[in-house]
Coordinates of C-alpha atoms in Angstrom, one line a residue:
X1 CA 0.0 0.0 0.0
X2 CA 2.9 2.4 0.8
X3 CA 4.1 2.0 -2.8
X4 CA 0.7 3.0 -4.2
X5 CA 0.8 6.1 -1.9
X6 CA 4.2 7.0 -3.5
X7 CA 2.6 6.6 -6.9
X8 CA -0.5 8.6 -6.1
X9 CA 1.5 11.4 -4.5
X10 CA 4.0 11.6 -7.4
X11 CA 1.3 11.5 -10.1
X12 CA -0.6 14.4 -8.4
X13 CA 2.7 16.4 -8.0
X14 CA 3.5 16.0 -11.7
X15 CA 0.0 17.1 -12.6
X16 CA 0.3 20.2 -10.4
X17 CA 3.5 21.1 -12.1
X18 CA 1.9 20.9 -15.5
X19 CA 3.3 17.6 -16.7
X20 CA 0.1 15.5 -16.7
X21 CA -0.5 12.6 -14.4
X22 CA 2.6 10.7 -15.3
X23 CA 4.3 8.5 -12.8
X24 CA 6.7 5.6 -12.4
X25 CA 5.1 2.2 -12.9
X26 CA 5.5 -1.1 -11.0
X27 CA 6.1 -4.6 -12.3
X28 CA 2.7 -6.3 -11.8
X29 CA 1.4 -9.8 -11.5
X30 CA -2.1 -11.4 -11.6
X31 CA -2.9 -12.2 -7.9
X32 CA -5.6 -12.1 -5.2
X33 CA -6.3 -8.4 -4.6
X34 CA -5.0 -6.7 -1.5
X35 CA -6.0 -3.0 -2.3
X36 CA -9.2 -3.2 -0.2
X37 CA -10.7 -5.3 2.6
X38 CA -13.4 -6.4 0.1
X39 CA -10.8 -8.0 -2.2
X40 CA -9.6 -10.2 0.7
X41 CA -13.2 -11.3 1.6
X42 CA -14.3 -12.0 -2.0
X43 CA -11.0 -13.3 -3.4
X44 CA -11.1 -10.7 -6.2
X45 CA -8.1 -11.1 -8.6
X46 CA -6.3 -8.1 -9.8
X47 CA -3.1 -7.0 -11.6
X48 CA -1.1 -5.5 -8.7
X49 CA 2.4 -4.5 -7.9
X50 CA 4.7 -7.5 -7.6
X51 CA 6.5 -8.0 -4.3
X52 CA 9.7 -10.0 -4.5
X53 CA 11.1 -11.7 -1.4
X54 CA 14.9 -11.6 -1.9
X55 CA 17.1 -13.6 0.4
X56 CA 20.6 -12.5 1.2
X57 CA 23.6 -14.7 1.6
X58 CA 24.4 -12.8 4.8
X59 CA 23.1 -13.9 8.2
X60 CA 20.7 -11.9 10.3
X61 CA 23.5 -11.3 12.8
X62 CA 25.7 -9.8 10.0
X63 CA 22.9 -7.6 8.8
X64 CA 22.2 -6.4 12.3
X65 CA 25.8 -5.7 13.1
X66 CA 26.1 -2.3 14.9
X67 CA 29.1 -1.4 12.7
X68 CA 26.7 -1.4 9.7
X69 CA 23.9 0.7 11.4
X70 CA 23.7 4.0 9.6
X71 CA 22.5 5.9 12.7
X72 CA 25.1 4.4 15.1
X73 CA 27.7 7.1 15.7
X74 CA 30.6 4.7 16.1
X75 CA 29.7 2.6 13.1
X76 CA 32.7 2.1 10.7
X77 CA 30.8 0.6 7.7
X78 CA 27.7 2.7 7.4
X79 CA 27.3 2.1 3.6
X80 CA 27.8 -1.7 3.8
X81 CA 24.0 -2.5 3.9
X82 CA 23.6 -0.9 0.5
X83 CA 26.3 -3.2 -0.9
X84 CA 24.6 -6.2 0.8
X85 CA 21.2 -5.2 -0.7
X86 CA 22.8 -4.7 -4.2
X87 CA 24.5 -8.0 -4.0
X88 CA 21.2 -9.8 -3.2
X89 CA 19.2 -7.9 -5.8
X90 CA 21.7 -8.5 -8.5
X91 CA 21.8 -12.2 -7.8
X92 CA 18.0 -12.4 -7.9
X93 CA 17.3 -10.2 -11.0
X94 CA 20.4 -11.2 -13.0
X95 CA 20.5 -7.9 -15.0
X96 CA 21.4 -8.1 -18.7
X97 CA 24.2 -5.7 -19.9
X98 CA 22.7 -2.5 -21.2
X99 CA 19.3 -2.9 -19.5
X100 CA 18.8 -0.7 -16.5
X101 CA 16.6 -2.0 -13.7
X102 CA 15.1 -0.1 -10.7
X103 CA 14.4 -1.7 -7.4
X104 CA 13.1 -0.3 -4.0
X105 CA 14.2 -2.5 -1.1
X106 CA 12.6 -2.8 2.4
X107 CA 15.0 -4.6 4.8
X108 CA 12.8 -6.9 6.8
X109 CA 15.6 -7.6 9.3
X110 CA 15.6 -4.1 10.7
X111 CA 15.5 -4.2 14.5
X112 CA 15.4 -1.6 17.4
X113 CA 18.3 -2.3 19.6
X114 CA 17.0 -0.9 22.9
X115 CA 20.4 -1.0 24.7
X116 CA 22.3 0.8 21.9
X117 CA 19.3 3.0 21.2
X118 CA 19.9 2.4 17.5
X119 CA 18.0 0.8 14.6
X120 CA 20.1 -2.1 13.3
X121 CA 19.6 -3.6 9.8
X122 CA 18.5 -0.1 8.6
X123 CA 20.1 2.4 6.2
X124 CA 18.4 5.1 4.1
X125 CA 20.4 5.2 0.9
X126 CA 19.7 5.5 -2.8
X127 CA 21.8 5.3 -6.0
X128 CA 23.1 2.7 -8.3
X129 CA 25.8 1.1 -10.4
X130 CA 26.3 -1.6 -13.1
X131 CA 22.7 -1.5 -14.5
X132 CA 20.8 -1.4 -11.2
X133 CA 19.3 1.6 -9.5
X134 CA 18.5 0.9 -5.9
X135 CA 16.8 2.5 -2.9
X136 CA 17.0 0.9 0.5
X137 CA 15.2 1.5 3.8
X138 CA 14.5 -0.4 7.0
X139 CA 11.2 -1.9 8.1
X140 CA 11.3 -0.4 11.7
X141 CA 8.1 1.6 11.1
X142 CA 6.2 -1.1 9.3
X143 CA 3.7 -1.6 12.1
X144 CA 2.3 1.9 11.4
X145 CA 1.8 1.5 7.6
X146 CA -1.7 1.1 6.1
X147 CA -2.3 -2.3 4.5
X148 CA -5.2 -1.3 2.3
X149 CA -7.1 1.7 1.1
X150 CA -9.5 1.7 4.0
X151 CA -6.6 2.0 6.4
X152 CA -4.9 5.1 4.8
X153 CA -6.8 7.7 6.8
X154 CA -6.7 5.8 10.1
X155 CA -3.0 5.3 9.7
X156 CA -2.4 9.0 9.2
X157 CA -4.6 10.0 12.2
X158 CA -3.5 7.3 14.7
X159 CA -2.1 9.1 17.8
X160 CA -1.0 6.0 19.6
X161 CA 2.3 6.9 21.3
X162 CA 5.5 5.1 20.3
X163 CA 6.7 2.8 23.1
X164 CA 10.5 2.7 22.7
X165 CA 10.6 -0.4 24.8
X166 CA 9.5 -2.2 21.7
X167 CA 9.9 0.0 18.6
X168 CA 12.0 3.0 17.5
X169 CA 11.2 6.7 17.6
X170 CA 13.2 7.2 14.3
X171 CA 15.2 10.5 14.5
X172 CA 12.8 11.6 17.3
X173 CA 10.3 12.3 14.5
X174 CA 8.2 9.2 15.0
X175 CA 6.7 9.8 18.5
X176 CA 3.3 8.5 17.4
X177 CA 1.9 6.0 14.9
X178 CA 0.9 8.6 12.3
X179 CA 4.3 10.3 12.5
X180 CA 6.1 6.9 12.2
X181 CA 4.1 6.2 9.0
X182 CA 5.1 9.7 7.7
X183 CA 8.8 9.0 8.5
X184 CA 8.8 5.5 7.1
X185 CA 6.9 6.0 3.9
X186 CA 8.1 9.5 3.2
X187 CA 11.8 8.9 3.9
X188 CA 11.8 5.8 1.8
X189 CA 10.3 7.9 -1.0
X190 CA 13.2 10.3 -0.5
X191 CA 15.6 7.5 -1.3
X192 CA 13.6 6.6 -4.4
X193 CA 14.2 10.2 -5.4
X194 CA 18.0 9.4 -5.2
X195 CA 17.3 6.2 -7.2
X196 CA 15.9 8.4 -10.0
X197 CA 18.9 10.8 -9.8
X198 CA 17.5 13.6 -7.6
X199 CA 20.0 15.3 -5.3
X200 CA 19.0 17.1 -2.1
X201 CA 16.9 20.2 -2.6
X202 CA 16.1 23.3 -0.6
X203 CA 12.5 22.0 0.0
X204 CA 10.2 19.1 -0.7
X205 CA 10.7 15.3 -0.4
X206 CA 14.4 15.7 -1.2
X207 CA 14.8 18.0 1.8
X208 CA 13.1 16.6 4.9
X209 CA 9.6 17.8 4.2
X210 CA 8.4 14.1 4.2
X211 CA 7.4 14.7 7.8
X212 CA 4.3 16.4 6.2
X213 CA 3.6 13.5 3.8
X214 CA 0.3 12.7 5.6
X215 CA -1.2 16.1 4.5
X216 CA -1.7 14.9 0.9
X217 CA -4.1 12.2 2.1
X218 CA -6.0 13.7 5.1
X219 CA -7.9 17.0 5.5
X220 CA -6.8 17.6 9.1
X221 CA -3.8 16.7 11.2
X222 CA -3.6 15.2 14.7
X223 CA -1.4 16.3 17.6
X224 CA 2.3 16.2 16.7
X225 CA 4.8 14.9 19.2
X226 CA 7.6 16.2 16.9
X227 CA 6.5 19.8 17.3
X228 CA 4.7 19.3 20.6
X229 CA 1.7 21.2 19.2
X230 CA -1.7 20.5 17.6
X231 CA -1.7 19.7 13.9
X232 CA -3.1 22.1 11.4
X233 CA -6.9 22.2 11.3
X234 CA -7.3 22.2 7.6
X235 CA -4.6 20.7 5.2
X236 CA -4.4 22.8 2.1
X237 CA -2.2 22.3 -1.0
X238 CA 0.2 25.0 0.3
X239 CA 0.7 23.0 3.5
X240 CA 1.6 19.8 1.8
X241 CA 4.9 18.1 1.1
X242 CA 6.0 18.4 -2.5
X243 CA 8.4 17.1 -5.1
X244 CA 10.6 20.1 -5.8
X245 CA 10.2 21.7 -9.3
X246 CA 13.7 20.4 -10.3
X247 CA 12.7 16.9 -9.3
X248 CA 9.6 17.0 -11.5
X249 CA 11.8 18.3 -14.4
X250 CA 14.1 15.3 -14.0
X251 CA 11.0 13.0 -14.0
X252 CA 9.4 14.5 -17.0
X253 CA 11.5 12.7 -19.6
X254 CA 12.8 9.8 -17.4
X255 CA 12.2 6.4 -19.0
X256 CA 10.3 5.2 -15.9
X257 CA 7.8 8.0 -16.4
X258 CA 7.3 7.8 -20.2
X259 CA 3.9 7.3 -21.7
X260 CA 3.0 5.5 -25.0
X261 CA 2.1 8.9 -26.5
X262 CA 5.4 10.5 -25.8
X263 CA 7.5 11.4 -28.8
X264 CA 10.5 9.1 -29.3
X265 CA 14.0 10.5 -28.3
X266 CA 17.4 10.0 -29.8
X267 CA 19.6 7.3 -28.2
X268 CA 22.4 9.9 -27.8
X269 CA 22.0 11.4 -24.3
X270 CA 25.1 13.5 -24.5
X271 CA 25.4 17.3 -23.8
X272 CA 28.0 19.4 -25.5
X273 CA 29.3 22.8 -24.2
X274 CA 31.7 25.1 -25.9
X275 CA 32.6 28.8 -26.1
X276 CA 31.8 30.9 -29.2
X277 CA 32.4 34.5 -30.1
X278 CA 31.4 37.6 -28.0
X279 CA 31.5 35.8 -24.6
X280 CA 28.7 33.4 -25.5
X281 CA 28.5 29.7 -24.7
X282 CA 26.7 27.3 -27.0
X283 CA 25.1 24.2 -25.5
X284 CA 23.7 21.4 -27.7
X285 CA 22.0 18.0 -27.0
X286 CA 20.5 15.6 -29.5
X287 CA 17.6 14.8 -27.2
X288 CA 17.0 18.5 -26.3
X289 CA 18.0 20.5 -23.2
X290 CA 15.4 20.4 -20.4
X291 CA 16.9 22.6 -17.7
X292 CA 20.1 24.3 -16.5
X293 CA 21.0 24.4 -12.8
X294 CA 22.9 27.4 -11.5
X295 CA 25.2 27.2 -8.4
X296 CA 27.0 30.1 -6.8
X297 CA 30.6 29.2 -5.6
X298 CA 30.4 27.1 -2.4
X299 CA 26.7 26.3 -2.7
X300 CA 25.9 22.6 -3.1
X301 CA 22.1 23.2 -3.4
X302 CA 20.6 24.6 -6.5
X303 CA 18.5 27.8 -5.9
X304 CA 18.2 29.1 -9.4
X305 CA 17.6 27.4 -12.7
X306 CA 16.5 27.9 -16.3
X307 CA 13.8 25.7 -17.9
X308 CA 13.3 24.9 -21.6
X309 CA 10.4 23.4 -23.5
X310 CA 6.7 23.3 -22.6
X311 CA 4.9 21.1 -20.1
X312 CA 3.8 18.5 -22.6
X313 CA 6.5 15.8 -23.0
X314 CA 4.4 14.1 -25.7
X315 CA 4.6 17.2 -28.0
X316 CA 8.2 16.7 -28.8
X317 CA 11.7 17.3 -27.4
X318 CA 12.9 20.7 -26.0
X319 CA 15.4 22.9 -27.9
X320 CA 18.5 21.0 -29.1
X321 CA 20.6 24.2 -29.0
X322 CA 20.8 27.1 -26.6
X323 CA 23.2 30.0 -26.0
X324 CA 24.1 31.4 -22.6
X325 CA 26.1 34.4 -21.4
X326 CA 27.5 35.1 -18.0
X327 CA 25.4 38.2 -17.6
X328 CA 22.2 36.2 -18.2
X329 CA 23.2 33.7 -15.5
X330 CA 24.2 36.4 -12.9
X331 CA 20.9 38.1 -13.4
X332 CA 19.1 35.0 -12.1
X333 CA 21.2 34.9 -8.9
X334 CA 20.5 36.8 -5.6
X335 CA 22.3 40.1 -5.2
X336 CA 24.8 38.7 -2.7
X337 CA 25.9 35.9 -5.1
X338 CA 26.3 37.8 -8.3
X339 CA 30.0 38.4 -7.9
X340 CA 30.8 34.8 -7.1
X341 CA 32.0 32.1 -9.4
X342 CA 29.1 30.3 -11.2
X343 CA 28.8 26.5 -11.7
X344 CA 26.2 25.2 -14.1
X345 CA 24.8 21.7 -14.7
X346 CA 23.0 21.1 -18.0
X347 CA 20.5 18.3 -18.3
X348 CA 19.2 16.7 -21.5
X349 CA 15.9 14.9 -22.1
X350 CA 17.9 11.7 -22.6
X351 CA 19.0 11.9 -18.9
X352 CA 22.5 13.0 -19.8
X353 CA 24.2 15.9 -18.0
X354 CA 27.2 18.1 -18.2
X355 CA 28.8 20.2 -15.4
X356 CA 30.9 23.3 -16.0
X357 CA 32.6 24.0 -12.7
X358 CA 33.5 27.6 -13.6
X359 CA 31.3 29.2 -16.3
X360 CA 33.6 32.3 -16.5
X361 CA 36.6 30.1 -17.5
X362 CA 34.8 29.2 -20.8
X363 CA 35.7 32.6 -22.2
X364 CA 39.3 32.5 -20.9
X365 CA 42.1 32.9 -23.4
X366 CA 43.4 29.5 -22.2
X367 CA 40.5 27.9 -24.0
X368 CA 41.0 29.6 -27.3
X369 CA 43.5 28.8 -30.1
X370 CA 44.5 30.8 -33.2
X371 CA 44.1 28.7 -36.3
X372 CA 46.7 28.9 -39.2
X373 CA 44.1 30.7 -41.3
X374 CA 43.8 33.5 -38.7
X375 CA 40.4 32.4 -37.4
X376 CA 39.8 31.8 -33.7
X377 CA 39.1 28.3 -32.4
X378 CA 37.7 27.2 -29.1
X379 CA 38.9 24.2 -27.0
X380 CA 36.5 21.8 -25.3
X381 CA 36.7 20.5 -21.8
X382 CA 39.7 18.3 -20.9
X383 CA 38.8 14.6 -20.3
X384 CA 40.8 12.2 -18.2
X385 CA 43.1 13.1 -15.4
X386 CA 46.5 12.9 -17.1
X387 CA 48.0 11.2 -13.9
X388 CA 49.8 8.4 -15.7
X389 CA 53.6 8.5 -15.8
X390 CA 54.8 10.1 -19.1
X391 CA 51.5 11.9 -19.8
X392 CA 52.2 15.0 -21.9
X393 CA 49.7 17.7 -23.1
X394 CA 49.1 17.5 -26.8
X395 CA 47.2 19.6 -29.3
X396 CA 46.2 18.9 -32.9
X397 CA 44.5 21.0 -35.5
X398 CA 43.3 19.0 -38.5
X399 CA 44.8 20.3 -41.7
X400 CA 41.6 19.6 -43.6
X401 CA 39.9 22.2 -41.4
X402 CA 41.9 25.1 -43.0
X403 CA 43.4 23.7 -46.2
X404 CA 40.9 23.2 -49.0
X405 CA 43.3 20.9 -50.8
X406 CA 43.4 18.5 -47.9
X407 CA 40.7 15.8 -47.9
X408 CA 40.2 13.5 -44.9
X409 CA 39.4 10.0 -46.1
X410 CA 39.6 7.8 -43.0
X411 CA 40.4 7.7 -39.3
X412 CA 42.3 5.1 -37.6
X413 CA 41.8 4.5 -33.8
X414 CA 44.5 2.7 -31.8
X415 CA 43.0 1.1 -28.7
X416 CA 42.8 -1.9 -26.4
X417 CA 40.6 -1.5 -23.3
X418 CA 41.2 2.2 -23.6
X419 CA 42.1 4.6 -26.4
X420 CA 45.8 5.1 -27.1
X421 CA 45.7 7.4 -30.1
X422 CA 43.9 8.6 -33.3
X423 CA 45.5 8.9 -36.8
X424 CA 43.8 11.0 -39.4
X425 CA 44.5 9.8 -43.0
X426 CA 44.3 12.1 -46.0
X427 CA 43.8 11.5 -49.7
X428 CA 47.4 12.6 -50.5
X429 CA 48.7 9.7 -48.4
X430 CA 49.8 12.0 -45.5
X431 CA 48.5 11.6 -42.0
X432 CA 48.3 13.3 -38.6
X433 CA 48.7 11.4 -35.3
X434 CA 47.1 12.4 -32.0
X435 CA 48.4 10.3 -29.1
X436 CA 50.4 7.2 -29.9
X437 CA 50.0 3.9 -31.8
X438 CA 49.3 1.4 -29.1
X439 CA 46.8 -1.3 -28.3
X440 CA 45.5 -3.5 -31.1
X441 CA 48.2 -3.9 -33.8
X442 CA 47.3 -1.7 -36.8
X443 CA 44.4 -0.1 -35.0
X444 CA 40.8 0.0 -36.3
X445 CA 40.1 2.1 -39.4
X446 CA 36.9 3.9 -40.2
X447 CA 36.5 5.2 -43.7
X448 CA 34.6 8.4 -44.7
X449 CA 32.4 8.5 -47.8
X450 CA 31.8 4.8 -48.1
X451 CA 29.4 3.7 -50.8
X452 CA 27.1 1.7 -48.5
X453 CA 24.0 2.8 -46.7
X454 CA 24.6 5.7 -44.3
X455 CA 22.7 3.8 -41.6
X456 CA 25.4 1.2 -41.4
X457 CA 28.4 1.5 -39.2
X458 CA 31.5 0.4 -41.1
X459 CA 35.2 -0.1 -40.6
X460 CA 36.5 -0.3 -44.2
X461 CA 39.9 0.3 -45.7
X462 CA 40.5 3.4 -47.9
X463 CA 40.0 1.7 -51.2
X464 CA 36.2 1.4 -50.5
X465 CA 35.7 5.2 -50.1
X466 CA 34.0 7.6 -52.4
X467 CA 34.9 11.0 -51.3
X468 CA 32.6 12.6 -53.8
X469 CA 29.7 11.8 -51.4
X470 CA 30.8 14.7 -49.3
X471 CA 30.8 12.9 -45.9
X472 CA 32.9 14.7 -43.3
X473 CA 33.9 14.2 -39.7
X474 CA 31.4 16.0 -37.3
X475 CA 32.8 15.0 -34.0
X476 CA 33.3 12.2 -31.4
X477 CA 31.4 10.5 -28.7
X478 CA 33.7 9.8 -25.7
X479 CA 33.6 7.7 -22.6
X480 CA 36.1 8.8 -20.0
X481 CA 37.1 8.4 -16.4
X482 CA 40.7 8.5 -15.4
X483 CA 41.6 8.2 -19.1
X484 CA 39.8 8.0 -22.4
X485 CA 38.0 4.6 -22.2
X486 CA 36.1 4.7 -25.4
X487 CA 35.6 6.7 -28.6
X488 CA 33.0 6.8 -31.3
X489 CA 33.3 8.7 -34.6
X490 CA 30.3 10.7 -35.8
X491 CA 29.9 11.9 -39.4
X492 CA 27.8 14.5 -41.3
X493 CA 25.7 11.7 -42.8
X494 CA 24.6 10.5 -39.5
X495 CA 26.9 7.4 -39.5
X496 CA 28.5 6.2 -36.2
X497 CA 31.5 4.0 -36.1
X498 CA 30.6 2.1 -32.9
X499 CA 32.7 2.6 -29.8
X500 CA 36.4 1.7 -30.0
X501 CA 37.8 0.7 -26.6
X502 CA 35.5 0.0 -23.7
X503 CA 31.8 0.8 -24.4
X504 CA 30.8 0.5 -20.8
X505 CA 33.7 2.0 -18.9
X506 CA 33.8 5.6 -17.7
X507 CA 30.9 8.0 -18.4
X508 CA 29.7 9.4 -21.7

């Protein structure tokens, strides 16, 4: 029932933000209904959310170890429960490479340790890796949850005091049954927000406003032991907990929130940022740019942002190209922050993002280069960390970019599990090397102007090229971490070479 309350709350919040009643969906199965008392009495069958009982290889004693308890001050392995849950879920779901799965976990072995005054077997964490996004939470407040629709209002109005001889008063915010339900159901939804990529916000579920979660389901609030005061007499929309506007913007194009009527998006989630003339910065994304977060120097919480596109995700993607200036961004910040360094985080409809730590540096002379023909060129962001022994800075300007007599016919990538170098081959049998010739002997060659369908990816030798077709190099898709893990060549005819190196390592 708690999961359906998450769904109802989120759907309503999306609607209030102008995005329709879209929400995440659950895997379902045909089973005896449990939504109402009547289903249990009549044996009514329904398609309902599927609950998986996943067993861990760890013992109850290991799970309840105080050193793993997130709320225990002297614990040394507070994140270990997340790893234990991930290990068990991965073994149960057996994820396929390239297919992302989302799971919310309730740890049934959570226990109130009265002597240590700590909940063991509990951690509130959300995130993911290796194809699984996970949110975990303990079951310490399960006794206060509604089990069906008829129990929702009684659960959120039950003033029975919490007896800490038997159950926990979690964070001193669960002094009564209805407050325990708030804290358990609402805080678990907070971790689901992390599962979907939401950071902490200045208000809403991703702050700590889940202590008001009940107000979305009842019209008046009981006495609160948390505030030691009577609850509000009439719960109005302005009094409710919310998803922050930035959270709903993230959800709008998230694959778990998509509807059959939504317009299809490009598979390329990337975001590109580079400086252009007159202090302007151009940003492009094949799936469209949904919003840009602004951070003043030293601020980890976003307090200003720019939105793009209309509220209807089914009407098409947001703009694929925007231009920003530093003055535009400063105008959106409070007066006391306008003279501070600005960080931006750009988000695409394909769930890609790109962070620029110092927007002002994009117009720095260090990021410009004078081309041989006198024009000004602009450098992109450096990738990798250059920490390996022997690493040297290197810069290459393609001769075909400023010499009309130079025709680029193919590109050779030298790689193993990472990219070692790139060689650009010209029609006059000359070449330019960026990096070094390492990895696979001879490298992998990608020819421009091939006579096959432009929808096919090909790695063909020069003799199969037809340069009269006018195909040129448009750019690269990179995957990078400590070094350049993978590289894909993009052409003007829409062809892609496929990723050379490691297609899963690093981030794109």
